[in-house]
Amino acid sequence: RFLLSGNLHGGSVVASYPYDDSPTHKPTGVYSKSADDEVFKYLAKAYASHHPIMRTGKPNCPGEEEETFQDGITNGAQWYDVEGGMQDYNYVWANCFEITLELSCCKYPPTSELTGTLSLRSLRRLLHCFPQVHIGVKGFVRDAVTGAGLENATIVVAGIAHNITAGKFGDYHRLLVPGTYNVTAVVMGYAPVTRENIEVKEGAATEVDFSLQPTVMPPALNVTQLTATPAPVSTVTPTPVQAEAPSPTSLHQPVQPVDFRHHHFSDMEIFLRRYANEYPNITRLYSVGKSVELRELYVMEISDNPGVHEAGEPEFKYIGNMHGNEVVGRELLLNLIEYLCKNFGTDPQVTDLVRSTRIHIMPSMNPDGYEKSQEGDRGGTVGRNNSNNYDLNRNFPDQFFHVTDPLQPETLAVMTWLKTYPFVLSANLHGGSLVVNYPFDDDEQGIAIYSKSPDDAVFQQLALSYSKENTKMYQGSPCKDMYPTEYFPHGITNGAQWYNVPGGMQDWNYLHTNCFEVTIELGCVKYPEAEELPKYWEQNHRSLLQFMKQVHRGVWGFVLDAMDGRGILNATISVADIDHPVTTYKDGDYWRLLVQGKYRITASARGYDPVTKTVEVGSKGGVQVNFTLSRTDIKVEKGKVPVLNTPDTSDPNEKEFETLIKDLSAENGLERLLLTSSGDVSPYRYRPYKDLSEFLRGLYLNYPHITNLTSLGQSVEFRQIWSLEISNKPNQSEPEEPKIRFVAGIHGNAPVGTELLLALAEFLCMNYKKNTAVTKLIDRTRIVIVPSLNPDGREIAQERGCTSKIGQTNAHGRDLDTDFTSNYSRYSGTREPETRAIIENLILKQDFSLSVALDGGSLLVTYPYDKPAQTVENKETLKHLASLYANNHPLMHLGQPGCPNKSDENIPGGVIRGSEWHSHLGSMKDFSVMFGHCPEITVYTSCCYFPSAGQLPGLWADHRKSLLSMLVEVHKGVHGFVQDKSGKAISKATIVLNEGLKVYTKEGGYFHVLLAPGLHNINAIADGYQEKHVKVFVRHDAPSSVFIVFDTENRIFGLPRELVVTVAGASMSALVLTACIIWCVCSIKSNRHKDGFHRLRQHHDDYEDEIRMMSTGSKKSLLSHEFQDETDTEEETLYSSKH
């Protein structure tokens, strides 16, 4: 509650105080005195006396030079009459004292005055007003018996006809000027108390507390309802509770509930708050959502460590009142809450159960229907359905039957709840019969026939554990007067065998979560008279406790990583011959309900070698079986590729940041960030182009050290396409920091994404240096936000146009998400200016690790590609990123967008490939992947393209966690550095991932790529170096680092050096051998010439001439020429010319 307020105006220099108008409404000159006139004058003077102009009483404003105000203050109506002024409203209706401060003759002074003495002086004077909020008298008004604060107690000051009221905790503060007063505290139902002669001095308020005696005393407390302090939380593995009934010979008698009545919603709400307040050590009251009529869907958690999932401790839930007119379950669960709270610490059975189990109790899933139902209803239907007239137990997605009814708020809330907690066992409490019904509830043929689940034996055991403790139920003939032929052996039945129920909640639990659920019909009468309720508790309370103990039956344990001993999230636990695997939770803990017997159980996880164990399950309690999995190819043997993991770092800052990423990736990590954040940035209106531009400039001017506002270009109609970067060094290059891009408004008729990104930007800026997690994320990330890519289309789009296409295209009528066609260099001249701007100045110019585009028209996420018949190289990673966004949204991951034009649409997990949902060419997403080498997902934020502004706060609440999860995820994947043996960084090296996706090293040899958790292959290639091949294991909650060192190139002409040398050597040898052979052959021929005839060399020239001359002569002419041998002896002459 506000205590003191100042309303800052312009147009004069004076402090004005109430009242602003008078009964006669005379334009001026009437002093309209309030009951606290002295206080108001005191407050006004506190400001005016420190103002150099105001305190003179002569503003000297142009045109009003003669206007004067004594001491620089004035009664509002005396100056001029203002009907409907805000300061009067504050005083009369809001406990708040407000004055109006006129700060300057000029209403809109030049900027030079704002940055000069005017702003500094005004700031100092405003600071002088702050201490006045502490004057007067203050204290608490409490109940004299209980000591509880009395909210809305009236504080009366004698002689002053203006009262104030106390706050939520009985706290009050009454502004008064120095003096002596008689003050009275008054509360209906209590005797008033007056404190006389209270002296109020200058400065801090005088503290006066009031203790009021109730005029009607409450009944005495039952001494048996005391609770013991719970034992400290143990760090050892919890011991399972034995699934046995309590000993009938026990001397201890537990405290039984006494609150037997029908609780309407307000009464139930008070009941739940009361027990949450009285037993804070073992309870936590929370809501999972709201009904159609906006009633909270409350859940009471009961545990020795409420609010925390303890590793190895199973979680259990009861749900009541799904059908509004079936009320016995609602009242039994309220009785159960009372019973568990009152007996914890004194009753061994209850204490063991609470310490070893995290229990969640939802008394009413259909509070709206309950309020319509009528006491005494035996078998009617009034109030059965919710306020939209849908049966909630026919509203869940079904395995055999397509449920066409839209998912109801209650259904969606419960589905989200079941996906949030690792429930192991559950029961849904109904009325109208007396039997335990187990899955399946329907079958393929849609007829009443036994529909057996893979865990049929387990379900029968669970059902019997309840019915055996209820004598009447176990007999099997529950409602003879209503259904004389109905018989259930041992009080249990298969759901579909009884009657076919498509869309039932218990089947959805079993098929879509790790939770086994049965439906318990508690009595033949749906809404019995209140006096009958104790009988229902007597019949069912042992069954309720015994059923809860079954959560500890079967096998439980942990699946751990052999390398670091950490738990493996989402590892699969499979039981041979039972086609129903379960998965591990965040600490690697799992629970698998089984009946007595021997089983072969296998634990497996992506990137790990599976492990199988044979397990013997007994008839009592559970068996702990832990699995330790080794990563695939974890050992580096000769000839094998090494597997690289995140190396230990000695840098404490790095370790601290890695811890932060892990914490934010854990369950409730982002919720904790949001809870500890400061400032409310919830959007409440749409901003047209001018307002958007001013908002972005405002962020830039107010946070200049972490923001940089630039224009990527202009639209067709010359509006700027703004880009806001948020980083600790927004104007510097930091290649080692991952970069993320958020883009909205590609379709102008879907502006929700624009407002979400503006809210995200403001949230980040406001929390910088205030929230540790946000500060570290900004310091380590380069965040680029493009809130409106199509500002022209946005300007003509119309609010509440849920299906309107007005504004979808740009001013040329072009859908921008079809304009990112082919390679930019070939068609850049024909692109739309908006497309060209983001391509040339963002997508291709800067290296991004992740891009998120926001659109409208449904509630889902798509991943590349949008064009048909395109192989997706990195599908697992792209789908992982899309799933991460959807899973952090309260509704998206359920896969039921529920849009009016496609009410039957079912998108598993809320994620689908773009071409399978809306196939088209030229999308930004496809271009980003193919040419920008950046993974991009498209988020469709709501079914309505342009919902009313009133829906924006809810949309922000739904999407903010998902948007922040992207900032966390961009730090995961693989971070790497590439260099040679000399330590030289190698930029522009090619990194090939899983033999498909390619990225390139940046300046300094750095690269970063997002990958789905698991084992991945990396090939590093650079000119002049040997190719490197490694494997890296990527975790879901931490980044992985690789350090690649290239060896000098060992290839010649693309062939291994050894092969080239060998071939070259062989070739040389062959050449030498060939030369030798030729020489030998030539030598032999030369020797033969020496033994024969040849021309005489000394007459060479003449001979040649003669030959040429005689070449046409007869052969005989040659015989007349002389030939000589080259020997020196005449004896060897064989022929000579005749003489």
Short mmCIF file of C-alpha atoms in Angstrom, two decimals, residues 131 134-136 178 200-206:
data_model
loop_
_atom_site.label_atom_id
_atom_site.label_comp_id
_atom_site.label_asym_id
_atom_site.label_seq_id
_atom_site.Cartn_x
_atom_site.Cartn_y
_atom_site.Cartn_z
CA PRO A 131 12.19 11.20 4.46
CA HIS A 134 8.65 8.08 7.75
CA ILE A 135 6.83 10.73 9.84
CA GLY A 136 3.82 10.12 12.08
CA PRO A 178 4.53 16.70 15.30
CA VAL A 200 4.77 12.43 17.53
CA LYS A 201 8.11 14.13 17.09
CA GLU A 202 9.98 15.56 14.14
CA GLY A 203 11.63 12.81 12.11
CA ALA A 204 11.06 9.08 12.41
CA ALA A 205 7.57 7.81 13.26
CA THR A 206 6.55 6.87 16.78
#
